[in-house]
Short mmCIF file of C-alpha atoms in Angstrom, two decimals:
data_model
loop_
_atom_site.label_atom_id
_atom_site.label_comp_id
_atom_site.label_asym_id
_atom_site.label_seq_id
_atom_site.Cartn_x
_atom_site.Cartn_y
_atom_site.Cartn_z
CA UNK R 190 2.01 159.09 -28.42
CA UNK R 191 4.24 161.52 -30.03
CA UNK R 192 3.12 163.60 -32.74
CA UNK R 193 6.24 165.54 -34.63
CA UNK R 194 4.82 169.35 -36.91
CA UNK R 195 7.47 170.47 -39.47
CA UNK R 196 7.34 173.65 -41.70
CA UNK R 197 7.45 174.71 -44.21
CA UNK R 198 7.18 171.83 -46.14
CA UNK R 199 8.57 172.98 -49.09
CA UNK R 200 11.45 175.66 -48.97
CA UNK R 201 13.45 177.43 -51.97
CA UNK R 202 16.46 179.50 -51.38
CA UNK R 203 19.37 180.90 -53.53
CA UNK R 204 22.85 179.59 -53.14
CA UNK R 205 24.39 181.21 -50.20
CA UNK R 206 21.41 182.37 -48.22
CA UNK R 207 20.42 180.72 -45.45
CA UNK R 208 17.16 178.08 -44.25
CA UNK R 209 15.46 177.73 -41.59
CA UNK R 210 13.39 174.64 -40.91
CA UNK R 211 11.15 174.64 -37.63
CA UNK R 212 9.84 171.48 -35.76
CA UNK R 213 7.41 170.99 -32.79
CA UNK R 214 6.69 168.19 -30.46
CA UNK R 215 3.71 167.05 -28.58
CA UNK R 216 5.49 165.03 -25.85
CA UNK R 217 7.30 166.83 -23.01
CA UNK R 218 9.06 163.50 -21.94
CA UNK R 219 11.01 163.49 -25.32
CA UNK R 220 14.78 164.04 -24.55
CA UNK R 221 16.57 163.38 -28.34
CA UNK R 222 16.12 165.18 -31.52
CA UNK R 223 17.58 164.28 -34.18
CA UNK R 224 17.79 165.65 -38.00
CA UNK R 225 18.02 163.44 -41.08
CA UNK R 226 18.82 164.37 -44.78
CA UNK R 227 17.54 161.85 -47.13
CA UNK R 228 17.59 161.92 -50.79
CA UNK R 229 15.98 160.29 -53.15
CA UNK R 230 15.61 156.43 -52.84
CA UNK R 231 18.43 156.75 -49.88
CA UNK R 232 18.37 156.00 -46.54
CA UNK R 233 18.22 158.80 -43.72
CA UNK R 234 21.55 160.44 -42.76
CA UNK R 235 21.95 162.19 -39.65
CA UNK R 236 23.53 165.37 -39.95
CA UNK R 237 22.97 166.70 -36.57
CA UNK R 238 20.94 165.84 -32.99
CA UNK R 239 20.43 167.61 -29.77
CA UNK R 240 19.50 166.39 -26.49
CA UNK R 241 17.23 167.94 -24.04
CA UNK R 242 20.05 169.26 -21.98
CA UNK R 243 21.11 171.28 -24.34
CA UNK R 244 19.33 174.67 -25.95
CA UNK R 245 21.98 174.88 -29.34
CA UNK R 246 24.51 172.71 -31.16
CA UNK R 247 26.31 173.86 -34.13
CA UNK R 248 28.62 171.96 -36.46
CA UNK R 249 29.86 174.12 -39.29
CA UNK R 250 27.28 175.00 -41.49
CA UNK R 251 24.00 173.62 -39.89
CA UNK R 252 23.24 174.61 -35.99
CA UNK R 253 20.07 173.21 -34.09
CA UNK R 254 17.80 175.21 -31.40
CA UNK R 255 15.97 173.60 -28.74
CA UNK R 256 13.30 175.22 -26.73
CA UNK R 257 11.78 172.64 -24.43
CA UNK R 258 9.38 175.15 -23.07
CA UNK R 259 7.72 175.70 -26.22
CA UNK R 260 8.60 172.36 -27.36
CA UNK R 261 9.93 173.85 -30.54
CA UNK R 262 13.36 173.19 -32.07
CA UNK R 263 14.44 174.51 -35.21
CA UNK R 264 17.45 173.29 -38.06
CA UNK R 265 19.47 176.49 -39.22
CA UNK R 266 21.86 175.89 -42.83
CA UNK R 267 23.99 178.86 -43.43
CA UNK R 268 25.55 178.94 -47.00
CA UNK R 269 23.38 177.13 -48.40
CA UNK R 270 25.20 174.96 -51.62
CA UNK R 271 23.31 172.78 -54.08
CA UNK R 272 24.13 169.98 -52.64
CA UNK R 273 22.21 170.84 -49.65
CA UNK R 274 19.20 170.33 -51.31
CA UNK R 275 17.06 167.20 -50.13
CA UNK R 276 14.60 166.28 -48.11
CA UNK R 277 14.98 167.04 -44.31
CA UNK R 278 13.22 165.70 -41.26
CA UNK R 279 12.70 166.23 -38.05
CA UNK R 280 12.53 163.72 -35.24
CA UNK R 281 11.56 163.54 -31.48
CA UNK R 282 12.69 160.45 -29.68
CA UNK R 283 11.85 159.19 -25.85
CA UNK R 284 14.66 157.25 -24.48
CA UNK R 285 12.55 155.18 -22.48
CA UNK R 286 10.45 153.99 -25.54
CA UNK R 287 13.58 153.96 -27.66
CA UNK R 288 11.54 154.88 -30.89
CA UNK R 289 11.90 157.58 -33.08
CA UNK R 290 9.13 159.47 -34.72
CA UNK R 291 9.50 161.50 -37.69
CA UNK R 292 8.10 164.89 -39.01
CA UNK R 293 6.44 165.11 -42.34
CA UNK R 294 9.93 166.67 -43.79
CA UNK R 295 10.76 169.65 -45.52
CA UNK R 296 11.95 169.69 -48.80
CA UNK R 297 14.60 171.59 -49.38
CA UNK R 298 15.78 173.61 -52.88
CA UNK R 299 19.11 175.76 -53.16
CA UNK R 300 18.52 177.61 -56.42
CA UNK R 301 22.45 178.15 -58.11
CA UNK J 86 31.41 152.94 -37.81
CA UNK J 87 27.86 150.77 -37.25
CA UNK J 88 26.59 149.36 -40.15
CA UNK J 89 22.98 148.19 -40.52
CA UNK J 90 22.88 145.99 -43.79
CA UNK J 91 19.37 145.23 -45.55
CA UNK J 92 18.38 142.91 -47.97
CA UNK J 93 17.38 143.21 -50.80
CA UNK J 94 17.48 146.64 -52.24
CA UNK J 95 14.57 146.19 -54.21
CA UNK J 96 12.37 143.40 -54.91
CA UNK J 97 9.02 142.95 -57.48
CA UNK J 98 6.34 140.00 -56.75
CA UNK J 99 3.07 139.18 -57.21
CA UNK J 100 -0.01 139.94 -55.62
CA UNK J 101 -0.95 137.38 -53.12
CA UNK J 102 3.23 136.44 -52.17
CA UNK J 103 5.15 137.06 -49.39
CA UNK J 104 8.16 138.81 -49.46
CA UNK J 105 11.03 138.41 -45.90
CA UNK J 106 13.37 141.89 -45.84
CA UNK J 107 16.34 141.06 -43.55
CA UNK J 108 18.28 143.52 -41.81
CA UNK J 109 21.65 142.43 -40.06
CA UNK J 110 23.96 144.09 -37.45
CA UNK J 111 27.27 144.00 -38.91
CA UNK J 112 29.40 145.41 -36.15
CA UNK J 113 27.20 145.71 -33.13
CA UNK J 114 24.92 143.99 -31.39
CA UNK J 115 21.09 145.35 -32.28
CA UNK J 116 18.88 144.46 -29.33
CA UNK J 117 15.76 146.70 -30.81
CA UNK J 118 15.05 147.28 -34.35
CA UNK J 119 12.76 149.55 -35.81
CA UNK J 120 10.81 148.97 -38.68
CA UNK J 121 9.79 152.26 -41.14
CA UNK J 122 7.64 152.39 -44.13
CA UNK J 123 7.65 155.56 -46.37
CA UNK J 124 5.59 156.03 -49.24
CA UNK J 125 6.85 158.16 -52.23
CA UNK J 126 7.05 161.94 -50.93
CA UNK J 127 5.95 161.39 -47.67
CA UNK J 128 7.37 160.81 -44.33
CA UNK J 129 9.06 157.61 -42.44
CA UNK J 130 6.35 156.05 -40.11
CA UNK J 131 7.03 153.79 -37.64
CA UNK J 132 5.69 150.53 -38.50
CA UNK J 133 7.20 148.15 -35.00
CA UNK J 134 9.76 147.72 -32.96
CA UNK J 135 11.25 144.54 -32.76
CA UNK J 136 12.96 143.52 -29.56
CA UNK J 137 15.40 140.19 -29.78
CA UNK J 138 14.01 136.94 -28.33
CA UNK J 139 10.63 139.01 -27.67
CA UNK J 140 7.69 139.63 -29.88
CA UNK J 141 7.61 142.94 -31.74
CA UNK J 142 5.47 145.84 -30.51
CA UNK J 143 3.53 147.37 -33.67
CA UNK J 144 1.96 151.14 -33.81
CA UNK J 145 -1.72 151.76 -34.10
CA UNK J 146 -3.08 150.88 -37.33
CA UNK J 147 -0.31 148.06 -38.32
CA UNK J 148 -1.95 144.78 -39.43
CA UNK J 149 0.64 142.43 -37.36
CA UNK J 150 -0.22 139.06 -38.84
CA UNK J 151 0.35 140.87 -42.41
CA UNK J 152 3.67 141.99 -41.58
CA UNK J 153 5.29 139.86 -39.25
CA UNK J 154 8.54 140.83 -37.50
CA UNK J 155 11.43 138.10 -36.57
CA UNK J 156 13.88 139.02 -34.29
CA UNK J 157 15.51 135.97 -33.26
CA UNK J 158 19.50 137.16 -32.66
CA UNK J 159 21.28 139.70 -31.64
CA UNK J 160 22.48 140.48 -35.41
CA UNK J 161 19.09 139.93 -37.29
CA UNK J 162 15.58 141.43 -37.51
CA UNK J 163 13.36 140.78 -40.37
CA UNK J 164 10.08 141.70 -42.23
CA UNK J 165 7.70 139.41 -43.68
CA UNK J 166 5.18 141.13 -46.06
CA UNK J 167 2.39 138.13 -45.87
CA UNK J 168 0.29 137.97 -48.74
CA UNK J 169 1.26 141.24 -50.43
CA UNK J 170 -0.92 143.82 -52.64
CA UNK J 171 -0.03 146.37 -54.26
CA UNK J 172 -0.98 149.13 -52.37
CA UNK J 173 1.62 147.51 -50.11
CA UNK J 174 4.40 148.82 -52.47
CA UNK J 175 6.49 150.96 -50.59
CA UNK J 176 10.00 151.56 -49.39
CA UNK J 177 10.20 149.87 -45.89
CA UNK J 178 13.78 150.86 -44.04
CA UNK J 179 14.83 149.74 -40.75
CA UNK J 180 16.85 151.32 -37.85
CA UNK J 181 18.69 150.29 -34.81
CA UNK J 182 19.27 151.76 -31.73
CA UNK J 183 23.05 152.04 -30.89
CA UNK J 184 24.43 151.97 -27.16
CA UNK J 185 24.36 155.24 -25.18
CA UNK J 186 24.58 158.21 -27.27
CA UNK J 187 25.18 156.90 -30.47
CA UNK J 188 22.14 157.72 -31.89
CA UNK J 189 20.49 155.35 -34.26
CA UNK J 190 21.67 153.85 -37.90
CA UNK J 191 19.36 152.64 -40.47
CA UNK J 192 19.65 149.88 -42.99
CA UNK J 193 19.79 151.08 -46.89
CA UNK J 194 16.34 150.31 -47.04
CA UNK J 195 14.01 147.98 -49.54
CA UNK J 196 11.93 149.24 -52.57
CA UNK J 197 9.20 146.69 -52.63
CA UNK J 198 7.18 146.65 -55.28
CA UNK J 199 3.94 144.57 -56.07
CA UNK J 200 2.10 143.37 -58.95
#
């Protein structure tokens, strides 16, 4: 089945710099990837997917990278603001099993 | 937008009960469910997916007649936690699939807590 690697798994920045959380997947067949913020005793929100048809997708501050080659896609938060800090995952889904699997998560510190 | 609602938000019993987490559809019709469990600090694993008028597929390593999976509408999946222990404590969360694109939305999750 699919297997979902995140790093790092902890990350500290300062307020305005920028993180960079990295994700790899085992199966090739995947074709959604979504990201999910999730603090503390909340459920997951989605702040931003891409599909395997597509190598970037940006929405304000946060952009995603795909590489399906490498099976490696990667979350990118400029500006960081204390708010951003959370937990983040990962998460590689195949449509045809209609499941998603998570990373182990990153996280996530901004440091006023 | 859709709206996965799951209840309760927390709930305490005893060692040996059962406790039923329900997750309802509010706005859409939910033909797969999936069922999470996440321990404190860890990740969201995949527990089953529950399929309406079908029995649920669980992962590897799920005990299925412990936690046994109702999905008997379009609108409602639940959890049973059969004869619960402690070390079943956990926050279980579910998720449905939306219709083409849409991604998925998950229910507020459960903090279950045994004693």
């Amino acid at each position: 089945g699919e297997n979902v690697e995140q790093h790092p798994s902890t990350l500290s920045v300062q307020e305005g710099d920028s993180a960079v959380i990295k994700c790899t997947y085992s199966d090739s067949a995947s074709n959604y990837f979504p990201w999910y913020k999730q603090e503390l005793g909340k459920r997951p929100q989605l702040i931003i997917d891409i599909r395997s048809n597509v190598g970037e997708k940006k929405d304000q501050r946060i952009a995603v990278t795909l590489n399906k080659t490498a099976k490696h896609f990667s979350l990118h938060i400029t500006e960081t603001q204390p708010e951003d800090s959370a937990v983040y995952f990962c998460a590689a889904s195949l449509a045809s099993y209609d499941k998603v699997i998570f990373g182990p998560g990153t996280s996530l510190s901004v440091i006023p | 937008g859709a709206v996965v609602s799951q209840h309760p938000s927390w709930v305490i019993c005893k060692s040996g009960t059962s406790v039923k987490i329900e997750c309802r559809s509010l706005d859409f019709q939910a033909t797969t469910m999936f069922w999470y469990r996440q321990f404190p600090k860890q990740s969201l694993m995949l527990m089953a997916t529950s399929n309406e008028g079908s029995k649920a597929t669980y992962e590897q390593g799920v005990e299925k007649d412990k936690f046994l999976i109702n999905h008997a509408s379009l609108t409602l999946s639940t959890l049973t936690v059969t004869s619960a222990h402690p070390e079943d404590s956990s926050f279980y969360i579910c998720s449905a699939r939306l219709g083409g694109n849409y991604g998925y939305t998950f229910g507020s999750g459960t903090r279950l807590t045994v004693v």
